[in-house]
Amino acid sequence: MTQKSQPLNTKSQAITKGDRRSPNRAMLRAVGFTDEDFDKPIIGIANGQSEITPCNAGLGKLADIASTQIRESGGMPQMFGTITISDGISMGTEGMKCSLVSREVIADSIETVCRGASMDAVLCIGGCDKNMPGAMIAMARLNIPGLFVYGGTIKPGHLDGKDLTVVSVFEAVGQFGAGTIDKNELTAIEKNACPGLGSCGGMFTANTMSSAFEAMGMSLPYSSTMANEDKDKEISTGESAKTLLNMIEKNILPRDIMTRKAFENAITVVMAVGGSTNAVLHLLAIAHSAGVPLTMDDFEDIRKKVPLFCDLKPSGKYVAIDLHHAGGIPQVMKMLLNAGLLHGDCMTATGKTITENLADVPDQPREDQDVILPLDRPKATEGHLVILKGNLCEEGAVAKVSGVKTRNITGPARVFNSEEECLDAVLDDRVQAGDIVVIRFEGPRGGPGMREMLAPTAAIVGKGLGDKVALITDGRFSGGTYGIVIGHIAPEAQLGGTIGLIKDGDTITIDIEKNQLNVQLSDEELEERRKKFIAPEIKYKTGVLAKYAKLVGSASKGAVTD
């Protein structure tokens, strides 16, 4: 294991001509430290509490529970805040450009505080989509004892006997535009979709990443599918704090847990539960920070071996809290382990291996539920996140095919240079069955920020075109997106990728079975167009988006900035 860094203010920092610890101690005494406290490990609590989004509005109580438990367990908690951008609230607006950017801001802020204050360990508490990978990136960089606490999922809304999620609202906008529901029904769905606190309820990005982190061993068993407002989330948070003290005692560090095998376990679970395309982007970025070699091709290799056997929204029936009641991620992992699809020897934050953690989990799920299906009767025999290659995406692209019947489609390109242009066309019925919708200049650099395209994809589904229209983009998709959608196309348009050369009417072929995405143009024609291509000027000249555009790398490598 890596050598543990010395705690703040230990005798090792004293020098012969005086004691440089004294100013440190004076400042800490002002926030409540006593003589005895200086001998305790100082533990940062990265608290994502924010009233900006229901995903994070319930984190403060969890941070307080963690702080109390750390103190009672012999540590000294030091709480600090970190930001969030709500994907659901910013979706479809200019503000969504800041979503992926916030992942880097969160990672940088946690790393900066923990380095600057010489923290001995860190407990990260997050809710919304980018808190989660941002925290993991920071913990991988720091490599001090660290643990992630998920703030918990929201409970489903209800209307007319049906479960609702925030995605129901986006789809209702398309239904209203198509005339299949009226304004009163649209308003009723809006008012009932999000009944309380917690992250978006389906197997969207937040619940996907929490499940992946539990599978990696960086969160406690069962913690990834609990509801924010339920008592077990509070209990699990206290247990997480005690676990972190044990990690300090045993010198268990993030990079001891975040191994190549752990990432393979995470990808396996994401495939089994039908998780978000964003898992590809975020796991690549976390692996980069952990120094673990991981590529898009690894996702494809694992996908071919792992069945999709959980029936979860957006393409299925159930939400994350239903999965929790059916046995949660441990039940999914136990089934995968028994099938030889999981590395059971991986170390976890508990100090035990995956196999040891799962020892008391039943081999099969309860028969009185149909959230977790038997492995011999899965929803699909292979995973749902397909990596495509071709002349439209030399570095790769990600297709989400859960719930999609059409696996091979050829059609004319309908090209849009922004999300807004596309959404207007869909709502105005200017997109027709058989079209291949292209949204470009929305990549990491071209956006900048790689916005999610939930508004147009949900509108397409709401219009009844979900199985009739494909959408490809160098941007991203929400975890709530489903349909014939392909994102993360790289190289992106801003960097001269082929997606930037397409014209209206060009014929595009998507062949999921052969992992291909191509435009039917000769190499000579593409080269002629490339000679004439001039990337649009990035309109942000100063500030965070300008800095991000200068630093960010390809989506095929996680869109990292370092």
mmCIF file with all atom_site columns, N, CA and C in Angstrom, residues 96-152:
data_model
loop_
_atom_site.group_PDB
_atom_site.id
_atom_site.type_symbol
_atom_site.label_atom_id
_atom_site.label_alt_id
_atom_site.label_comp_id
_atom_site.label_asym_id
_atom_site.label_entity_id
_atom_site.label_seq_id
_atom_site.pdbx_PDB_ins_code
_atom_site.Cartn_x
_atom_site.Cartn_y
_atom_site.Cartn_z
_atom_site.occupancy
_atom_site.B_iso_or_equiv
_atom_site.pdbx_formal_charge
_atom_site.auth_seq_id
_atom_site.auth_comp_id
_atom_site.auth_asym_id
_atom_site.auth_atom_id
_atom_site.pdbx_PDB_model_num
ATOM 1   N N  . MET A 1 96  ? -26.689 24.597 -19.103 1.00 0.00 ? 96  MET A N  1
ATOM 2   C CA . MET A 1 96  ? -26.240 23.207 -19.147 1.00 0.00 ? 96  MET A CA 1
ATOM 3   C C  . MET A 1 96  ? -24.789 23.093 -19.596 1.00 0.00 ? 96  MET A C  1
ATOM 4   N N  . LYS A 1 97  ? -24.260 24.132 -20.228 1.00 0.00 ? 97  LYS A N  1
ATOM 5   C CA . LYS A 1 97  ? -22.844 24.128 -20.598 1.00 0.00 ? 97  LYS A CA 1
ATOM 6   C C  . LYS A 1 97  ? -21.945 24.039 -19.359 1.00 0.00 ? 97  LYS A C  1
ATOM 7   N N  . CYS A 1 98  ? -22.477 24.442 -18.217 1.00 0.00 ? 98  CYS A N  1
ATOM 8   C CA . CYS A 1 98  ? -21.675 24.444 -16.992 1.00 0.00 ? 98  CYS A CA 1
ATOM 9   C C  . CYS A 1 98  ? -21.723 23.117 -16.243 1.00 0.00 ? 98  CYS A C  1
ATOM 10  N N  . SER A 1 99  ? -22.559 22.197 -16.685 1.00 0.00 ? 99  SER A N  1
ATOM 11  C CA . SER A 1 99  ? -22.736 20.953 -15.939 1.00 0.00 ? 99  SER A CA 1
ATOM 12  C C  . SER A 1 99  ? -21.459 20.127 -15.886 1.00 0.00 ? 99  SER A C  1
ATOM 13  N N  . LEU A 1 100 ? -20.949 19.706 -17.035 1.00 0.00 ? 100 LEU A N  1
ATOM 14  C CA . LEU A 1 100 ? -19.735 18.890 -17.041 1.00 0.00 ? 100 LEU A CA 1
ATOM 15  C C  . LEU A 1 100 ? -18.542 19.689 -16.524 1.00 0.00 ? 100 LEU A C  1
ATOM 16  N N  . VAL A 1 101 ? -18.537 20.987 -16.795 1.00 0.00 ? 101 VAL A N  1
ATOM 17  C CA . VAL A 1 101 ? -17.487 21.858 -16.255 1.00 0.00 ? 101 VAL A CA 1
ATOM 18  C C  . VAL A 1 101 ? -17.452 21.753 -14.733 1.00 0.00 ? 101 VAL A C  1
ATOM 19  N N  . SER A 1 102 ? -18.630 21.650 -14.128 1.00 0.00 ? 102 SER A N  1
ATOM 20  C CA . SER A 1 102 ? -18.691 21.614 -12.662 1.00 0.00 ? 102 SER A CA 1
ATOM 21  C C  . SER A 1 102 ? -18.025 20.369 -12.093 1.00 0.00 ? 102 SER A C  1
ATOM 22  N N  . ARG A 1 103 ? -17.978 19.286 -12.874 1.00 0.00 ? 103 ARG A N  1
ATOM 23  C CA . ARG A 1 103 ? -17.260 18.090 -12.395 1.00 0.00 ? 103 ARG A CA 1
ATOM 24  C C  . ARG A 1 103 ? -15.811 18.432 -12.083 1.00 0.00 ? 103 ARG A C  1
ATOM 25  N N  . GLU A 1 104 ? -15.183 19.207 -12.973 1.00 0.00 ? 104 GLU A N  1
ATOM 26  C CA . GLU A 1 104 ? -13.784 19.593 -12.762 1.00 0.00 ? 104 GLU A CA 1
ATOM 27  C C  . GLU A 1 104 ? -13.645 20.596 -11.622 1.00 0.00 ? 104 GLU A C  1
ATOM 28  N N  . VAL A 1 105 ? -14.594 21.534 -11.529 1.00 0.00 ? 105 VAL A N  1
ATOM 29  C CA . VAL A 1 105 ? -14.563 22.520 -10.448 1.00 0.00 ? 105 VAL A CA 1
ATOM 30  C C  . VAL A 1 105 ? -14.693 21.816 -9.099  1.00 0.00 ? 105 VAL A C  1
ATOM 31  N N  . ILE A 1 106 ? -15.594 20.837 -9.027  1.00 0.00 ? 106 ILE A N  1
ATOM 32  C CA . ILE A 1 106 ? -15.790 20.089 -7.783  1.00 0.00 ? 106 ILE A CA 1
ATOM 33  C C  . ILE A 1 106 ? -14.531 19.308 -7.423  1.00 0.00 ? 106 ILE A C  1
ATOM 34  N N  . ALA A 1 107 ? -13.982 18.595 -8.400  1.00 0.00 ? 107 ALA A N  1
ATOM 35  C CA . ALA A 1 107 ? -12.756 17.833 -8.142  1.00 0.00 ? 107 ALA A CA 1
ATOM 36  C C  . ALA A 1 107 ? -11.626 18.746 -7.690  1.00 0.00 ? 107 ALA A C  1
ATOM 37  N N  . ASP A 1 108 ? -11.456 19.863 -8.399  1.00 0.00 ? 108 ASP A N  1
ATOM 38  C CA . ASP A 1 108 ? -10.382 20.798 -8.059  1.00 0.00 ? 108 ASP A CA 1
ATOM 39  C C  . ASP A 1 108 ? -10.579 21.390 -6.671  1.00 0.00 ? 108 ASP A C  1
ATOM 40  N N  . SER A 1 109 ? -11.847 21.698 -6.319  1.00 0.00 ? 109 SER A N  1
ATOM 41  C CA . SER A 1 109 ? -12.092 22.340 -5.022  1.00 0.00 ? 109 SER A CA 1
ATOM 42  C C  . SER A 1 109 ? -11.819 21.380 -3.871  1.00 0.00 ? 109 SER A C  1
ATOM 43  N N  . ILE A 1 110 ? -12.255 20.126 -4.013  1.00 0.00 ? 110 ILE A N  1
ATOM 44  C CA . ILE A 1 110 ? -12.004 19.149 -2.952  1.00 0.00 ? 110 ILE A CA 1
ATOM 45  C C  . ILE A 1 110 ? -10.509 18.894 -2.815  1.00 0.00 ? 110 ILE A C  1
ATOM 46  N N  . GLU A 1 111 ? -9.834  18.712 -3.951  1.00 0.00 ? 111 GLU A N  1
ATOM 47  C CA . GLU A 1 111 ? -8.392  18.503 -3.909  1.00 0.00 ? 111 GLU A CA 1
ATOM 48  C C  . GLU A 1 111 ? -7.677  19.700 -3.283  1.00 0.00 ? 111 GLU A C  1
ATOM 49  N N  . THR A 1 112 ? -8.101  20.899 -3.663  1.00 0.00 ? 112 THR A N  1
ATOM 50  C CA . THR A 1 112 ? -7.445  22.108 -3.173  1.00 0.00 ? 112 THR A CA 1
ATOM 51  C C  . THR A 1 112 ? -7.579  22.257 -1.664  1.00 0.00 ? 112 THR A C  1
ATOM 52  N N  . VAL A 1 113 ? -8.783  22.031 -1.146  1.00 0.00 ? 113 VAL A N  1
ATOM 53  C CA . VAL A 1 113 ? -8.990  22.165 0.300   1.00 0.00 ? 113 VAL A CA 1
ATOM 54  C C  . VAL A 1 113 ? -8.205  21.100 1.056   1.00 0.00 ? 113 VAL A C  1
ATOM 55  N N  . CYS A 1 114 ? -8.282  19.868 0.588   1.00 0.00 ? 114 CYS A N  1
ATOM 56  C CA . CYS A 1 114 ? -7.609  18.785 1.322   1.00 0.00 ? 114 CYS A CA 1
ATOM 57  C C  . CYS A 1 114 ? -6.094  18.926 1.292   1.00 0.00 ? 114 CYS A C  1
ATOM 58  N N  . ARG A 1 115 ? -5.550  19.389 0.168   1.00 0.00 ? 115 ARG A N  1
ATOM 59  C CA . ARG A 1 115 ? -4.105  19.632 0.115   1.00 0.00 ? 115 ARG A CA 1
ATOM 60  C C  . ARG A 1 115 ? -3.744  20.859 0.945   1.00 0.00 ? 115 ARG A C  1
ATOM 61  N N  . GLY A 1 116 ? -4.531  21.911 0.776   1.00 0.00 ? 116 GLY A N  1
ATOM 62  C CA . GLY A 1 116 ? -4.217  23.163 1.455   1.00 0.00 ? 116 GLY A CA 1
ATOM 63  C C  . GLY A 1 116 ? -4.309  23.069 2.968   1.00 0.00 ? 116 GLY A C  1
ATOM 64  N N  . ALA A 1 117 ? -5.222  22.229 3.449   1.00 0.00 ? 117 ALA A N  1
ATOM 65  C CA . ALA A 1 117 ? -5.388  22.075 4.896   1.00 0.00 ? 117 ALA A CA 1
ATOM 66  C C  . ALA A 1 117 ? -4.735  20.811 5.424   1.00 0.00 ? 117 ALA A C  1
ATOM 67  N N  . SER A 1 118 ? -3.977  20.118 4.582   1.00 0.00 ? 118 SER A N  1
ATOM 68  C CA . SER A 1 118 ? -3.268  18.891 4.991   1.00 0.00 ? 118 SER A CA 1
ATOM 69  C C  . SER A 1 118 ? -4.198  17.889 5.673   1.00 0.00 ? 118 SER A C  1
ATOM 70  N N  . MET A 1 119 ? -5.359  17.650 5.065   1.00 0.00 ? 119 MET A N  1
ATOM 71  C CA . MET A 1 119 ? -6.314  16.704 5.631   1.00 0.00 ? 119 MET A CA 1
ATOM 72  C C  . MET A 1 119 ? -5.716  15.302 5.653   1.00 0.00 ? 119 MET A C  1
ATOM 73  N N  . ASP A 1 120 ? -6.060  14.551 6.684   1.00 0.00 ? 120 ASP A N  1
ATOM 74  C CA . ASP A 1 120 ? -5.611  13.168 6.787   1.00 0.00 ? 120 ASP A CA 1
ATOM 75  C C  . ASP A 1 120 ? -6.529  12.219 6.033   1.00 0.00 ? 120 ASP A C  1
ATOM 76  N N  . ALA A 1 121 ? -7.769  12.624 5.830   1.00 0.00 ? 121 ALA A N  1
ATOM 77  C CA . ALA A 1 121 ? -8.753  11.788 5.144   1.00 0.00 ? 121 ALA A CA 1
ATOM 78  C C  . ALA A 1 121 ? -9.893  12.691 4.702   1.00 0.00 ? 121 ALA A C  1
ATOM 79  N N  . VAL A 1 122 ? -10.766 12.157 3.836   1.00 0.00 ? 122 VAL A N  1
ATOM 80  C CA . VAL A 1 122 ? -11.898 12.965 3.370   1.00 0.00 ? 122 VAL A CA 1
ATOM 81  C C  . VAL A 1 122 ? -13.111 12.076 3.153   1.00 0.00 ? 122 VAL A C  1
ATOM 82  N N  . LEU A 1 123 ? -14.249 12.565 3.603   1.00 0.00 ? 123 LEU A N  1
ATOM 83  C CA . LEU A 1 123 ? -15.545 11.945 3.351   1.00 0.00 ? 123 LEU A CA 1
ATOM 84  C C  . LEU A 1 123 ? -16.308 12.877 2.415   1.00 0.00 ? 123 LEU A C  1
ATOM 85  N N  . CYS A 1 124 ? -16.657 12.402 1.238   1.00 0.00 ? 124 CYS A N  1
ATOM 86  C CA . CYS A 1 124 ? -17.335 13.233 0.242   1.00 0.00 ? 124 CYS A CA 1
ATOM 87  C C  . CYS A 1 124 ? -18.812 12.870 0.192   1.00 0.00 ? 124 CYS A C  1
ATOM 88  N N  . ILE A 1 125 ? -19.667 13.875 0.323   1.00 0.00 ? 125 ILE A N  1
ATOM 89  C CA . ILE A 1 125 ? -21.116 13.657 0.315   1.00 0.00 ? 125 ILE A CA 1
ATOM 90  C C  . ILE A 1 125 ? -21.701 14.407 -0.870  1.00 0.00 ? 125 ILE A C  1
ATOM 91  N N  . GLY A 1 126 ? -22.282 13.675 -1.825  1.00 0.00 ? 126 GLY A N  1
ATOM 92  C CA . GLY A 1 126 ? -22.793 14.297 -3.036  1.00 0.00 ? 126 GLY A CA 1
ATOM 93  C C  . GLY A 1 126 ? -24.129 13.735 -3.440  1.00 0.00 ? 126 GLY A C  1
ATOM 94  N N  . GLY A 1 127 ? -24.823 14.509 -4.272  1.00 0.00 ? 127 GLY A N  1
ATOM 95  C CA . GLY A 1 127 ? -26.131 14.067 -4.733  1.00 0.00 ? 127 GLY A CA 1
ATOM 96  C C  . GLY A 1 127 ? -26.282 14.169 -6.241  1.00 0.00 ? 127 GLY A C  1
ATOM 97  N N  . CYS A 1 128 ? -26.152 15.364 -6.789  1.00 0.00 ? 128 CYS A N  1
ATOM 98  C CA . CYS A 1 128 ? -26.402 15.543 -8.213  1.00 0.00 ? 128 CYS A CA 1
ATOM 99  C C  . CYS A 1 128 ? -25.260 14.942 -9.039  1.00 0.00 ? 128 CYS A C  1
ATOM 100 N N  . ASP A 1 129 ? -25.504 14.824 -10.345 1.00 0.00 ? 129 ASP A N  1
ATOM 101 C CA . ASP A 1 129 ? -24.664 13.986 -11.202 1.00 0.00 ? 129 ASP A CA 1
ATOM 102 C C  . ASP A 1 129 ? -23.172 14.253 -11.096 1.00 0.00 ? 129 ASP A C  1
ATOM 103 N N  . LYS A 1 130 ? -22.756 15.519 -11.087 1.00 0.00 ? 130 LYS A N  1
ATOM 104 C CA . LYS A 1 130 ? -21.321 15.810 -11.191 1.00 0.00 ? 130 LYS A CA 1
ATOM 105 C C  . LYS A 1 130 ? -20.622 15.869 -9.837  1.00 0.00 ? 130 LYS A C  1
ATOM 106 N N  . ASN A 1 131 ? -21.392 15.977 -8.720  1.00 0.00 ? 131 ASN A N  1
ATOM 107 C CA . ASN A 1 131 ? -20.755 15.860 -7.399  1.00 0.00 ? 131 ASN A CA 1
ATOM 108 C C  . ASN A 1 131 ? -20.022 14.536 -7.283  1.00 0.00 ? 131 ASN A C  1
ATOM 109 N N  . MET A 1 132 ? -20.620 13.535 -7.912  1.00 0.00 ? 132 MET A N  1
ATOM 110 C CA . MET A 1 132 ? -20.190 12.165 -7.655  1.00 0.00 ? 132 MET A CA 1
ATOM 111 C C  . MET A 1 132 ? -18.858 11.841 -8.348  1.00 0.00 ? 132 MET A C  1
ATOM 112 N N  . PRO A 1 133 ? -18.781 11.944 -9.678  1.00 0.00 ? 133 PRO A N  1
ATOM 113 C CA . PRO A 1 133 ? -17.461 11.707 -10.290 1.00 0.00 ? 133 PRO A CA 1
ATOM 114 C C  . PRO A 1 133 ? -16.441 12.758 -9.888  1.00 0.00 ? 133 PRO A C  1
ATOM 115 N N  . GLY A 1 134 ? -16.887 14.002 -9.637  1.00 0.00 ? 134 GLY A N  1
ATOM 116 C CA . GLY A 1 134 ? -15.961 15.034 -9.184  1.00 0.00 ? 134 GLY A CA 1
ATOM 117 C C  . GLY A 1 134 ? -15.286 14.637 -7.887  1.00 0.00 ? 134 GLY A C  1
ATOM 118 N N  . ALA A 1 135 ? -16.062 14.101 -6.952  1.00 0.00 ? 135 ALA A N  1
ATOM 119 C CA . ALA A 1 135 ? -15.506 13.655 -5.675  1.00 0.00 ? 135 ALA A CA 1
ATOM 120 C C  . ALA A 1 135 ? -14.549 12.491 -5.863  1.00 0.00 ? 135 ALA A C  1
ATOM 121 N N  . MET A 1 136 ? -14.914 11.565 -6.728  1.00 0.00 ? 136 MET A N  1
ATOM 122 C CA . MET A 1 136 ? -14.057 10.397 -6.945  1.00 0.00 ? 136 MET A CA 1
ATOM 123 C C  . MET A 1 136 ? -12.747 10.778 -7.627  1.00 0.00 ? 136 MET A C  1
ATOM 124 N N  . ILE A 1 137 ? -12.819 11.712 -8.559  1.00 0.00 ? 137 ILE A N  1
ATOM 125 C CA . ILE A 1 137 ? -11.598 12.206 -9.202  1.00 0.00 ? 137 ILE A CA 1
ATOM 126 C C  . ILE A 1 137 ? -10.670 12.813 -8.156  1.00 0.00 ? 137 ILE A C  1
ATOM 127 N N  . ALA A 1 138 ? -11.252 13.620 -7.258  1.00 0.00 ? 138 ALA A N  1
ATOM 128 C CA . ALA A 1 138 ? -10.448 14.256 -6.210  1.00 0.00 ? 138 ALA A CA 1
ATOM 129 C C  . ALA A 1 138 ? -9.816  13.224 -5.287  1.00 0.00 ? 138 ALA A C  1
ATOM 130 N N  . MET A 1 139 ? -10.590 12.228 -4.875  1.00 0.00 ? 139 MET A N  1
ATOM 131 C CA . MET A 1 139 ? -10.049 11.218 -3.968  1.00 0.00 ? 139 MET A CA 1
ATOM 132 C C  . MET A 1 139 ? -8.947  10.402 -4.642  1.00 0.00 ? 139 MET A C  1
ATOM 133 N N  . ALA A 1 140 ? -9.111  10.150 -5.939  1.00 0.00 ? 140 ALA A N  1
ATOM 134 C CA . ALA A 1 140 ? -8.065  9.424  -6.661  1.00 0.00 ? 140 ALA A CA 1
ATOM 135 C C  . ALA A 1 140 ? -6.792  10.247 -6.753  1.00 0.00 ? 140 ALA A C  1
ATOM 136 N N  . ARG A 1 141 ? -6.926  11.547 -6.974  1.00 0.00 ? 141 ARG A N  1
ATOM 137 C CA . ARG A 1 141 ? -5.747  12.414 -7.041  1.00 0.00 ? 141 ARG A CA 1
ATOM 138 C C  . ARG A 1 141 ? -5.042  12.488 -5.686  1.00 0.00 ? 141 ARG A C  1
ATOM 139 N N  . LEU A 1 142 ? -5.822  12.686 -4.625  1.00 0.00 ? 142 LEU A N  1
ATOM 140 C CA . LEU A 1 142 ? -5.257  12.895 -3.290  1.00 0.00 ? 142 LEU A CA 1
ATOM 141 C C  . LEU A 1 142 ? -4.630  11.618 -2.725  1.00 0.00 ? 142 LEU A C  1
ATOM 142 N N  . ASN A 1 143 ? -5.344  10.510 -2.912  1.00 0.00 ? 143 ASN A N  1
ATOM 143 C CA . ASN A 1 143 ? -4.942  9.216  -2.369  1.00 0.00 ? 143 ASN A CA 1
ATOM 144 C C  . ASN A 1 143 ? -4.663  9.262  -0.875  1.00 0.00 ? 143 ASN A C  1
ATOM 145 N N  . ILE A 1 144 ? -5.527  9.962  -0.149  1.00 0.00 ? 144 ILE A N  1
ATOM 146 C CA . ILE A 1 144 ? -5.612  9.829  1.301   1.00 0.00 ? 144 ILE A CA 1
ATOM 147 C C  . ILE A 1 144 ? -6.879  9.032  1.577   1.00 0.00 ? 144 ILE A C  1
ATOM 148 N N  . PRO A 1 145 ? -6.996  8.390  2.750   1.00 0.00 ? 145 PRO A N  1
ATOM 149 C CA . PRO A 1 145 ? -8.208  7.608  3.002   1.00 0.00 ? 145 PRO A CA 1
ATOM 150 C C  . PRO A 1 145 ? -9.461  8.416  2.657   1.00 0.00 ? 145 PRO A C  1
ATOM 151 N N  . GLY A 1 146 ? -10.323 7.837  1.848   1.00 0.00 ? 146 GLY A N  1
ATOM 152 C CA . GLY A 1 146 ? -11.496 8.553  1.380   1.00 0.00 ? 146 GLY A CA 1
ATOM 153 C C  . GLY A 1 146 ? -12.647 7.613  1.108   1.00 0.00 ? 146 GLY A C  1
ATOM 154 N N  . LEU A 1 147 ? -13.855 8.143  1.259   1.00 0.00 ? 147 LEU A N  1
ATOM 155 C CA . LEU A 1 147 ? -15.057 7.348  1.084   1.00 0.00 ? 147 LEU A CA 1
ATOM 156 C C  . LEU A 1 147 ? -16.146 8.258  0.533   1.00 0.00 ? 147 LEU A C  1
ATOM 157 N N  . PHE A 1 148 ? -16.990 7.707  -0.346  1.00 0.00 ? 148 PHE A N  1
ATOM 158 C CA . PHE A 1 148 ? -18.069 8.508  -0.910  1.00 0.00 ? 148 PHE A CA 1
ATOM 159 C C  . PHE A 1 148 ? -19.397 8.127  -0.272  1.00 0.00 ? 148 PHE A C  1
ATOM 160 N N  . VAL A 1 149 ? -20.169 9.148  0.106   1.00 0.00 ? 149 VAL A N  1
ATOM 161 C CA . VAL A 1 149 ? -21.518 8.954  0.632   1.00 0.00 ? 149 VAL A CA 1
ATOM 162 C C  . VAL A 1 149 ? -22.509 9.560  -0.359  1.00 0.00 ? 149 VAL A C  1
ATOM 163 N N  . TYR A 1 150 ? -23.346 8.718  -0.933  1.00 0.00 ? 150 TYR A N  1
ATOM 164 C CA . TYR A 1 150 ? -24.385 9.182  -1.846  1.00 0.00 ? 150 TYR A CA 1
ATOM 165 C C  . TYR A 1 150 ? -25.538 9.758  -1.052  1.00 0.00 ? 150 TYR A C  1
ATOM 166 N N  . GLY A 1 151 ? -26.010 10.938 -1.467  1.00 0.00 ? 151 GLY A N  1
ATOM 167 C CA . GLY A 1 151 ? -27.095 11.596 -0.756  1.00 0.00 ? 151 GLY A CA 1
ATOM 168 C C  . GLY A 1 151 ? -28.423 10.883 -0.851  1.00 0.00 ? 151 GLY A C  1
ATOM 169 N N  . GLY A 1 152 ? -28.564 9.993  -1.809  1.00 0.00 ? 152 GLY A N  1
ATOM 170 C CA . GLY A 1 152 ? -29.783 9.192  -1.899  1.00 0.00 ? 152 GLY A CA 1
ATOM 171 C C  . GLY A 1 152 ? -30.702 9.619  -3.022  1.00 0.00 ? 152 GLY A C  1
#
